[in-house]
Amino acid sequence: MLRMARQQPPPWVHAAVLLCLLCLSGAIEIPMDLSQPPTITKQSVKDHIVDPRDNILIECEAKGNPAPSFHWTRNSRYFNIAKDPRVSMRRRSGTLVIDFRSGGRPEEYEGEYQCFARNKYGTALSNRIRLQVSKSPLWPKENLDPVVVQEGAPLTLQCNPPPGLPSPVIFWMSSSMEPITQDKRVSQGHNGDLYFSNVMLQDMQTDYSCNARFHFTHTIQQKNAFTLKVLTNNPYNDSSLRNHPDMYSARGVAERTPSFMYPQGTASSQMVLRGMDLLLECIASGVPTPDIAWYKKGGDLPSDKAKFENFNKALRITNVSEEDSGEYFCLASNKMGSTRHTISVRVKAAPYWLDEPKNLILAPGEDGRLVCRANGNPKPTVQWMINGEPLQSAPPNPNREVAGDTIIFRDTQISSRAVYQCNTSNEHGYLLANAFVSVLDVPPRMLSPRNQLIRVILYNRTRLDCPFFGSPIPTLRWFKNGQGSNLDGGNYHVYENGSLEIKMIRKEDQGIYTCVATNILGKAENQVRLEVKDPTRIFRMPEDQVVKRGTTVQLECRVKHDPSLKLTVSWLKDDEPLYIGNRMKKEDDSLTIFGVAERDQGSYTCVASTELDQDLAKAYLTVLGRPDRPRDLELTDLAERSVRLTWIPGDDNNSPITDYVVQFEEDQFQPGVWHDHSKFPGSVNSAVLQLSPYVNYQFRVIAINEVGSSHPSLPSERYRTSGAPPESNPADVKGEGTRKNNMEITWTPMNATSAFGPNLRYIVKWRRRETRESWNNVTVWGSRYVVGQTPVYVPYEIRVQAENDFGKGPEPDTVIGYSGEDYPRAAPTDVKIRVLNSTAISLQWNRVYPDTVQGQLREYRAYYWRESSLLKNLWVSQKRQQASFPGDRPRGVVSRLFPYSNYKLEMVVVNGRGDGPRSETKEFTTPEGVPSAPRRFRVRQPNLETINLEWDHPEHPNGILIGYTLKYVAFNGTKLGKQIVENFSPNQTKFTMQRADPVSRYRFTLSARTQVGSGEAVTEESPAPPNEATPTAAYTNNQADIATQGWFIGLMCAIALLVLILLIVCFIKRSRGGKYPVREKKDVPLGPEDPKEEDGSFDYSDEDNKPLQGSQTSLDGTIKQQESDDSLVDYGEGGEGQFNEDGSFIGQYTVKKDKEETEGNESSEATSPVNAIYSLA
C-alpha cells in the first residue's frame, strides 16, 4: 500500500502561497492612484535569442503615476524608432516589435538594447538586452573513408557539428535512422564524439552518423556516415560469445590496462560559475571495458547535488557553490589494472545579491537609505546612477550622501523624488536594480476588502492579509476579538507588508482579527473573520491487492471530515478519472470491482476532497496469471554441435514473461528425466543451443513470469548428434586413505552430455610422489578405485582420464593424494601450566616431530577434568572435557574453568585417524572467584506492612562465602526512592523488611560475596497489590486495613451514639409543633415577645432558638442556620413562611435578624453533623 502525502489546497494554491511568502518581507508598494516614479515590471532576458523566421519582440513594460513614456538605446546610442518602418512600439508599453513580413534581414538588428521608462518623477532602466538571431548552419560536405581498426583497439568517431546558436543537441544514429545502442563500452561524450573503449567485430554491422538538432528551427542536420572495418584474428562472429564470461579471450583479443581517451593525460582543470552545473567527464579505453569511479580529494562528493551520467563516465554537480571547488579524480579500472585523472575545479561567480536596493517611501523630513550589496568572484564593482545618468554628473544634493554601496538621505523633501540605479559587475556578468525614492504625506489606508471570511484547516499554516499604505510608513498591529495585546511572537508572526502568519492553526485561534495601521496623520483598521475546520483524513485506506481474473475485489476508503464542509469522494485509475462501468460499484466508503479482468490492473487512488483540502490514498491492483505454455517448437539450422530452437510464446496473462527455460531429455543414461539446458530472456522466442556429441536430444520450453511457471510445452522432435572423443576429464579427483595401508581414488562421474560417445570409462594412473617409479594404471567403469598395500601417509600423484569408443580425452591434470593415516606415535612434552585467573589457564608444550604424526596434524588437544573442589563436602562432576588447538602450535588457553578447584590435565596430538598417546598428567588449582547467583530467590508479602525474603546458597560458591549483599529501592510507577544496602552473614538466608508505605513496590537485588568480590546478582520485585492500576484502589485497600484497628472502632461507636442523641432531641422538638393559622400581617416576623396562640397550634418560644447541647456555633457565637432558613422571603417573592407537602403553612423558626447574622458562616454548614440534623427536623 502506498500512502500519498496529504494534500490541502490544489498544487497551484501551494505555489501561490509560496510566492506570497517569498514576497512578504518585500517593500510596501504605493497604490497606483498616488503619484510615483516608474517601475520596470517586465523585460526580456539579458541574452535574447530569437528565431529568424518570426518577428522580433523585445519586451519592456513599466508602471507609474503618471504613466511613463518609453525610449530605447541600441549599442549605447539613442534608437530612433520613428526612422525605421519595420520597428514599432506597442501602445501603453515600451515593447519593441520588429516586423519582417515585408522583407529585411533579422541579423541587421543584432546588438545590445536598453529600455528607459520616464515620467516627471524619474526614469527607470531595463537590463542591457543582447539580441542575437538563432543560427543553424549546414554541415560541410565531406567524403569519409572507411575507418580501419583492430578488434579490441579504442576508437573515437568525431562529430564536429557546425556552430549553432544556441548549441545543437547531438545524437548518433545509423544511416537508416536506427539509434546507436550505447553502453559502458560505446558511448557519446559531452562534446558529441562517439567513443569506443574497445572495438568488437559486431561493431561493423552498422554505420555511424552524427546528427545535430537545432532548437529554434526544429531541423536535424545529418553528417555523412562512418563505416567501420574491423581487423580480427577470429573472423567468425559467433553471437553467443557476446555474453561469454570471458568474451575477449574467447575471440583472441589481448587484454589491456585502462588509459584515458578524454581528457588526455593525468591532470586537467576546469572553471565553472556559481549556480551553474559542473560536468566532469572521463572516458577510458581498455580490455575488458573499464569501470569508472569518481572521488573528491579531501572530502566526499556532495550527495544531494551529485549524480552520475553516461554509464558513470560523467559526474554532474548541480547548482555549484564555492565549497564545490577542489580536486576531483576519476579512476578507470579493469582486471588488468587502473589509472586515474585529476581535474582541478575552480568556482568563479558572476555578481549575486546580498542586499538588493528596494523602493524607499519617506515622509517629508524623514531620513532613509538605499543599500546595494553584491558579491562575486572577482569582487564586483558598484556604480550608482540617478534617472539613468551617472550620479557623479547629477546636480549636488545636500540631503544626499553616497558611502560606497549605500546612499544616505537626511531631511528628505518633495524635490528628492527620483529613480536610482545600482549596477554591480565583474568579468562574468552584471546586475542592475532600480529603486525609487518617493516623498509622500499620506494618512493610513487599507487596500483590501473589509470583513473578509477566511476558512482554514486545523494544524495548517495560514496567513491573514492586511495590505495597507501610508506615509510615514504606518505601524501595524493585530488584535484578536477586539481585545488583548498586539499579536506578534510565539505562534504569530507579522510581516512588513501587514500579513499575519499563524504558524499552526488551533481551534482556539478561531475568531475575529483586527489589523490597525497608525501613523502621525491618523489610523485605519480592517477585520478578518477566521473559521477553523477539521482536516479531511482517510482513516481506512485502500490496500495493495493481488487477485486472480474473474474474482471480486473491494477497495476501502473511509473518510473523516469537517461536517460543515461538503465532502466529495472520487477515484482515479492510473492517475486518470475512473469510469464507473456496470462491473463497478462506487459507495461512500469503498469501490467494488466484479469479475476482475486484465484491464482492471493498475493504481487506484481515492481522492477525498472538500473546498479547503483533500487527502489521497493509493493502492495497486495486480491481476495475475501464469503464462500459457509455449507451442509449435521447431528445430532448424542443424549442425554437429548446435541447433536453433524456435517457439511461439503463449499468452502472458497480464504478467510479462521474464524468462524462458529450455530443457532437454536424452534416452541413454537417464531416459524420461528432463534437465535444464539454458535460460533466455522473455523477449526472445528463438535461440541457438550448444549441443554435446553422441546425445539423442529432445527439447521442451517453459515460460516464467512473476506469478510462476507455465506448463511445459509439448516436446520437440528428437535430434541425435554424432560421437567424438571426450573433451574433458572427470572433476573432483581425490586420493584419500580409508585404512592405514590403502588409498581410495574417487572422482565425479561424467554425465551424458560430457561422455561424447559409447562405453565411457576411466583410465586411473598413480605413483608415489617425488620418485622415479613408473605409473601404475587401471581402467575403471565406476567412480572409485582402491590402491592397496601402501605405506602410511605417503603422497601420490594421481591422474584420471576419460575414454570412450571414439578415443581418449585430453591429458588429465595431476592431483596429489595421500595414503591412509595411522595413530600418532608421540605425545606433547614439557607441558607447562600458568594460571591466568580463576577460570582460565595458559598452556605451553613442546611440539612433536613431524615423522611421529603419521598423518596430517589436525590439532593439539587438552583433556582436563575437575578432580575436587577446595570447599569441603562439595560434590563435583569429574566428567572429562577437552580444548582443541588447531594447527601446529606450541601454546593455547583453556577457559571456562570452575574457580577454587583442583584440576588434572593431559595432552595429545590428533591427526585424521585419531588421538596419539597421552602426555604426563599435570595438576593445577584455580584460585578463588566470585560466586554464582543465589538460588531460588523468593519475595513474599504476607501483609501490607512487611515483606519476607528467602534464598538458597549459590550453586557454585567458587570460594569461601563471606556474606550476602542486598540492595533494594522503592518505586511507584516511574518514581524511584533512595537505594538501601543491607549486608548479611554467609549463613543468613532470610530477611524481613518493614514497608515504609503500603502503596509503593520494591525492587530487590541480591548477590553473594567471596574475598574476591560480589558475584552475579539476581533481581526480584515485590508482588503488585490487587487493583494496583488505580490509586483509588490502593487507597481503599489501606482503608480496609485501618477499619480493623480498635481505636477506629471506638471512635465510630462514639460518633454513632452522638448521632442517636441528636435524633431523639429532633423528634421531641417535632412533636411539640403543630398546625397554626396564617398571620394577619405577613411582613412582620415572629419575635421572642410574641405570645402563644390560644388554640395551641403554635408553641415555639425564643428558648427554642438556643443551640442544642453539643451543637457547633460560629466563630462570633451565633448559631449556624439550617438550609431551610433560605426561604422565598429572602428573594422578595413569597411571604415569610413555607408550605409543607400537605399545603399547611409553617412559620419562620427564627427572626430575620438571626439569619442576617449567620449568613457569613453558611459555607461551613455542609460539614457540620448538627446542621444536618436541624435540616432533618
Coordinates of C-alpha atoms in Angstrom, one line a residue, residues 242-524:
R242 CA 28.7 -11.7 -26.6
N243 CA 27.5 -12.9 -23.2
H244 CA 30.5 -15.2 -22.7
P245 CA 32.1 -14.6 -19.2
D246 CA 35.5 -14.2 -20.9
M247 CA 34.3 -12.8 -24.3
Y248 CA 37.7 -11.1 -25.2
S249 CA 39.8 -14.2 -24.6
A250 CA 37.3 -16.3 -26.5
R251 CA 37.8 -14.0 -29.5
G252 CA 41.6 -13.9 -29.1
V253 CA 41.6 -10.2 -28.1
A254 CA 44.6 -9.2 -25.9
E255 CA 43.7 -7.7 -22.6
R256 CA 45.0 -4.1 -21.8
T257 CA 45.1 -1.9 -18.8
P258 CA 42.9 1.3 -19.0
S259 CA 44.0 4.6 -20.4
F260 CA 42.1 7.8 -20.9
M261 CA 40.6 8.8 -24.2
Y262 CA 39.1 12.0 -22.8
P263 CA 40.5 14.1 -21.2
Q264 CA 44.0 13.1 -22.1
G265 CA 46.9 13.0 -19.7
T266 CA 46.8 12.7 -15.9
A267 CA 45.5 16.1 -14.9
S268 CA 43.4 18.9 -16.2
S269 CA 41.5 22.0 -14.9
Q270 CA 38.0 23.4 -15.3
M271 CA 36.3 26.6 -14.3
V272 CA 32.6 26.9 -13.5
L273 CA 30.4 29.8 -12.4
R274 CA 28.5 29.7 -9.1
G275 CA 24.9 28.5 -9.6
M276 CA 25.6 26.6 -12.8
D277 CA 26.1 22.9 -13.3
L278 CA 29.5 21.4 -13.2
L279 CA 30.0 18.5 -15.6
L280 CA 33.2 16.4 -15.3
E281 CA 33.8 13.7 -17.9
C282 CA 36.3 10.7 -18.1
I283 CA 36.2 8.2 -20.9
A284 CA 38.7 5.4 -20.8
S285 CA 39.8 2.6 -23.2
G286 CA 40.9 -0.9 -22.1
V287 CA 40.2 -4.6 -22.4
P288 CA 37.9 -5.6 -20.7
T289 CA 35.9 -2.4 -20.7
P290 CA 37.0 -0.3 -17.7
D291 CA 34.6 0.8 -14.9
I292 CA 34.7 4.5 -13.9
A293 CA 34.5 5.7 -10.3
W294 CA 34.6 9.3 -9.0
Y295 CA 36.2 10.8 -5.9
K296 CA 36.9 14.2 -4.4
K297 CA 40.2 14.7 -2.8
G298 CA 39.9 15.6 0.9
G299 CA 36.2 15.0 1.2
D300 CA 33.1 13.3 -0.1
L301 CA 31.0 14.1 -3.2
P302 CA 28.0 16.2 -2.4
S303 CA 25.4 13.5 -2.3
D304 CA 22.4 15.9 -2.5
K305 CA 23.7 17.6 -5.7
A306 CA 25.9 15.0 -7.4
K307 CA 24.7 12.4 -9.9
F308 CA 26.4 10.1 -12.4
E309 CA 25.6 10.1 -16.1
N310 CA 26.6 8.3 -19.2
F311 CA 27.3 4.9 -17.5
N312 CA 29.3 6.6 -14.7
K313 CA 31.6 8.4 -17.2
A314 CA 30.2 11.8 -16.3
L315 CA 29.8 13.4 -12.9
R316 CA 27.3 16.3 -12.8
I317 CA 27.1 18.6 -9.7
T318 CA 24.1 20.9 -9.9
N319 CA 23.9 24.5 -8.5
V320 CA 27.6 24.8 -7.9
S321 CA 28.8 26.8 -4.9
E322 CA 32.2 27.9 -3.7
E323 CA 32.6 24.8 -1.4
D324 CA 32.5 22.6 -4.5
S325 CA 35.9 23.8 -5.7
G326 CA 38.8 21.5 -5.3
E327 CA 40.4 18.5 -6.9
Y328 CA 38.3 15.6 -8.3
F329 CA 39.6 12.5 -9.8
C330 CA 38.2 9.7 -11.8
L331 CA 39.5 6.1 -11.5
A332 CA 39.3 3.8 -14.5
S333 CA 39.9 0.1 -13.6
N334 CA 39.5 -3.4 -15.0
K335 CA 41.1 -6.7 -14.1
M336 CA 44.4 -5.7 -15.7
G337 CA 44.9 -2.6 -13.6
S338 CA 43.7 1.0 -13.1
T339 CA 44.6 4.6 -13.9
R340 CA 43.4 8.0 -12.7
H341 CA 42.9 11.5 -14.0
T342 CA 42.8 14.6 -11.7
I343 CA 40.6 17.6 -12.5
S344 CA 41.2 20.8 -10.6
V345 CA 37.9 22.7 -10.4
R346 CA 37.8 26.5 -9.8
V347 CA 34.5 28.1 -8.9
K348 CA 34.0 31.7 -10.0
A349 CA 30.9 33.8 -9.6
A350 CA 29.0 36.5 -11.5
P351 CA 27.6 39.1 -9.2
Y352 CA 24.8 38.0 -6.9
W353 CA 22.7 40.0 -4.5
L354 CA 23.5 40.2 -0.8
D355 CA 21.2 43.2 -0.3
E356 CA 19.2 44.4 -3.4
P357 CA 18.1 48.0 -3.2
K358 CA 14.4 48.4 -2.5
N359 CA 12.0 51.3 -3.2
L360 CA 12.2 53.9 -0.5
I361 CA 9.0 55.7 0.7
L362 CA 9.5 58.6 3.0
A363 CA 7.5 61.4 4.5
P364 CA 8.9 65.0 4.3
G365 CA 11.7 65.5 6.8
E366 CA 12.4 61.7 7.2
D367 CA 15.7 60.0 6.8
G368 CA 16.4 56.9 4.8
R369 CA 19.0 54.9 2.9
L370 CA 19.4 52.8 -0.3
V371 CA 21.7 49.8 0.1
C372 CA 23.2 47.9 -2.8
R373 CA 25.4 45.0 -1.7
A374 CA 26.5 42.2 -4.0
N375 CA 29.2 39.5 -4.0
G376 CA 31.1 37.7 -6.7
N377 CA 34.4 36.3 -7.8
P378 CA 36.2 38.5 -8.6
K379 CA 34.7 41.1 -6.2
P380 CA 32.2 43.2 -8.3
T381 CA 32.3 47.0 -8.5
V382 CA 29.3 49.2 -7.7
Q383 CA 28.1 52.2 -9.8
W384 CA 25.2 54.4 -8.8
M385 CA 23.0 56.3 -11.3
I386 CA 20.1 58.6 -10.9
N387 CA 17.3 58.6 -13.6
G388 CA 19.7 56.7 -15.9
E389 CA 22.6 59.1 -15.6
P390 CA 25.8 58.7 -13.5
L391 CA 25.3 60.0 -10.0
Q392 CA 28.5 62.0 -10.3
S393 CA 27.1 64.1 -13.1
A394 CA 23.8 64.8 -11.2
P395 CA 23.3 68.2 -9.5
P396 CA 24.6 68.2 -6.0
N397 CA 22.1 67.5 -3.3
P398 CA 23.0 68.5 0.3
N399 CA 20.4 66.0 1.7
R400 CA 22.1 63.0 -0.1
E401 CA 25.4 61.3 0.9
V402 CA 27.0 58.4 -1.1
A403 CA 29.0 56.0 1.0
G404 CA 30.2 53.2 -1.3
D405 CA 27.3 50.8 -1.7
T406 CA 24.9 52.9 0.4
I407 CA 23.2 56.3 -0.3
I408 CA 22.0 58.1 2.8
F409 CA 19.1 60.6 2.7
R410 CA 18.6 63.1 5.5
D411 CA 15.7 65.5 6.0
T412 CA 14.2 64.4 2.7
Q413 CA 12.0 66.9 0.8
I414 CA 9.5 66.5 -2.1
S415 CA 12.2 67.6 -4.5
S416 CA 14.2 64.5 -3.7
R417 CA 11.9 62.1 -5.7
A418 CA 13.9 60.1 -8.3
V419 CA 14.8 56.6 -9.5
Y420 CA 18.2 55.4 -8.6
Q421 CA 20.0 52.6 -10.4
C422 CA 22.7 50.3 -8.9
N423 CA 24.9 48.5 -11.4
T424 CA 27.3 45.9 -9.9
S425 CA 29.6 44.0 -12.3
N426 CA 32.7 41.9 -12.8
E427 CA 34.2 40.0 -15.7
H428 CA 31.5 37.3 -15.5
G429 CA 28.4 39.4 -15.6
Y430 CA 26.4 42.3 -14.1
L431 CA 23.3 43.1 -12.0
L432 CA 21.1 46.1 -12.5
A433 CA 18.5 47.2 -10.0
N434 CA 16.1 50.2 -10.0
A435 CA 14.9 51.7 -6.7
F436 CA 12.9 54.9 -6.4
V437 CA 12.7 57.4 -3.6
S438 CA 9.2 58.7 -3.2
V439 CA 8.3 61.5 -0.7
L440 CA 4.6 61.5 0.3
D441 CA 2.4 62.7 3.1
V442 CA -0.5 60.1 3.2
P443 CA -2.6 59.0 6.2
P444 CA -3.0 55.2 6.7
R445 CA -5.4 53.4 4.3
M446 CA -6.5 49.8 3.9
L447 CA -6.1 48.3 0.5
S448 CA -8.1 45.1 0.8
P449 CA -11.9 44.5 1.1
R450 CA -13.4 44.8 4.6
N451 CA -14.6 42.0 6.8
Q452 CA -13.3 39.1 4.8
L453 CA -14.1 35.5 5.9
I454 CA -11.1 33.1 5.9
R455 CA -11.7 29.4 6.4
V456 CA -8.6 27.3 7.2
I457 CA -7.8 23.7 8.1
L458 CA -6.7 22.7 11.6
Y459 CA -3.0 22.5 12.2
N460 CA -2.1 24.2 8.9
R461 CA 0.0 27.3 8.5
T462 CA -2.1 30.2 7.3
R463 CA -1.8 33.9 6.5
L464 CA -4.2 36.7 7.1
D465 CA -3.5 39.6 4.7
C466 CA -3.9 43.2 5.6
P467 CA -2.4 45.3 2.8
F468 CA -2.1 48.9 3.9
F469 CA -0.3 52.1 2.9
G470 CA 0.6 55.4 4.4
S471 CA 3.5 57.8 4.6
P472 CA 5.2 58.0 7.0
I473 CA 5.0 54.1 6.8
P474 CA 2.4 53.2 9.4
T475 CA 3.0 50.8 12.2
L476 CA 0.7 47.8 12.1
R477 CA -0.8 45.9 15.0
W478 CA -3.1 42.9 15.1
F479 CA -5.7 42.1 17.8
K480 CA -8.0 39.2 18.3
N481 CA -11.7 39.6 19.1
G482 CA -11.2 43.3 19.7
Q483 CA -9.2 42.9 22.9
G484 CA -5.9 41.8 24.3
S485 CA -2.4 42.8 23.4
N486 CA -0.7 43.1 20.0
L487 CA -0.4 39.7 18.2
D488 CA 3.3 39.0 17.4
G489 CA 5.7 36.3 18.5
G490 CA 5.1 32.7 19.5
N491 CA 2.6 31.2 17.1
Y492 CA 2.1 34.5 15.4
H493 CA 4.4 36.5 13.1
V494 CA 3.6 39.9 11.5
Y495 CA 5.4 40.6 8.2
E496 CA 6.4 44.0 6.9
N497 CA 3.6 44.1 4.4
G498 CA 0.9 43.7 7.1
S499 CA 0.3 39.9 6.8
L500 CA -0.2 38.0 10.0
E501 CA 1.1 34.4 9.8
I502 CA -0.3 31.8 12.2
K503 CA 2.3 29.0 12.2
M504 CA 0.0 26.3 13.3
I505 CA -3.8 26.8 13.4
R506 CA -5.6 25.5 16.6
K507 CA -9.2 25.5 17.5
E508 CA -8.8 28.4 19.9
D509 CA -7.4 30.6 17.0
Q510 CA -10.9 30.9 15.6
G511 CA -12.3 34.4 15.9
I512 CA -12.3 38.0 14.5
Y513 CA -8.8 39.5 13.9
T514 CA -8.4 43.3 13.6
C515 CA -5.4 45.0 12.0
V516 CA -4.8 48.6 12.9
A517 CA -2.4 50.8 10.9
T518 CA -1.2 54.0 12.6
N519 CA 1.0 56.9 11.7
I520 CA 1.1 60.6 12.7
L521 CA -1.6 61.5 10.3
G522 CA -4.2 59.0 11.6
K523 CA -5.1 55.4 11.7
A524 CA -7.1 52.8 9.7

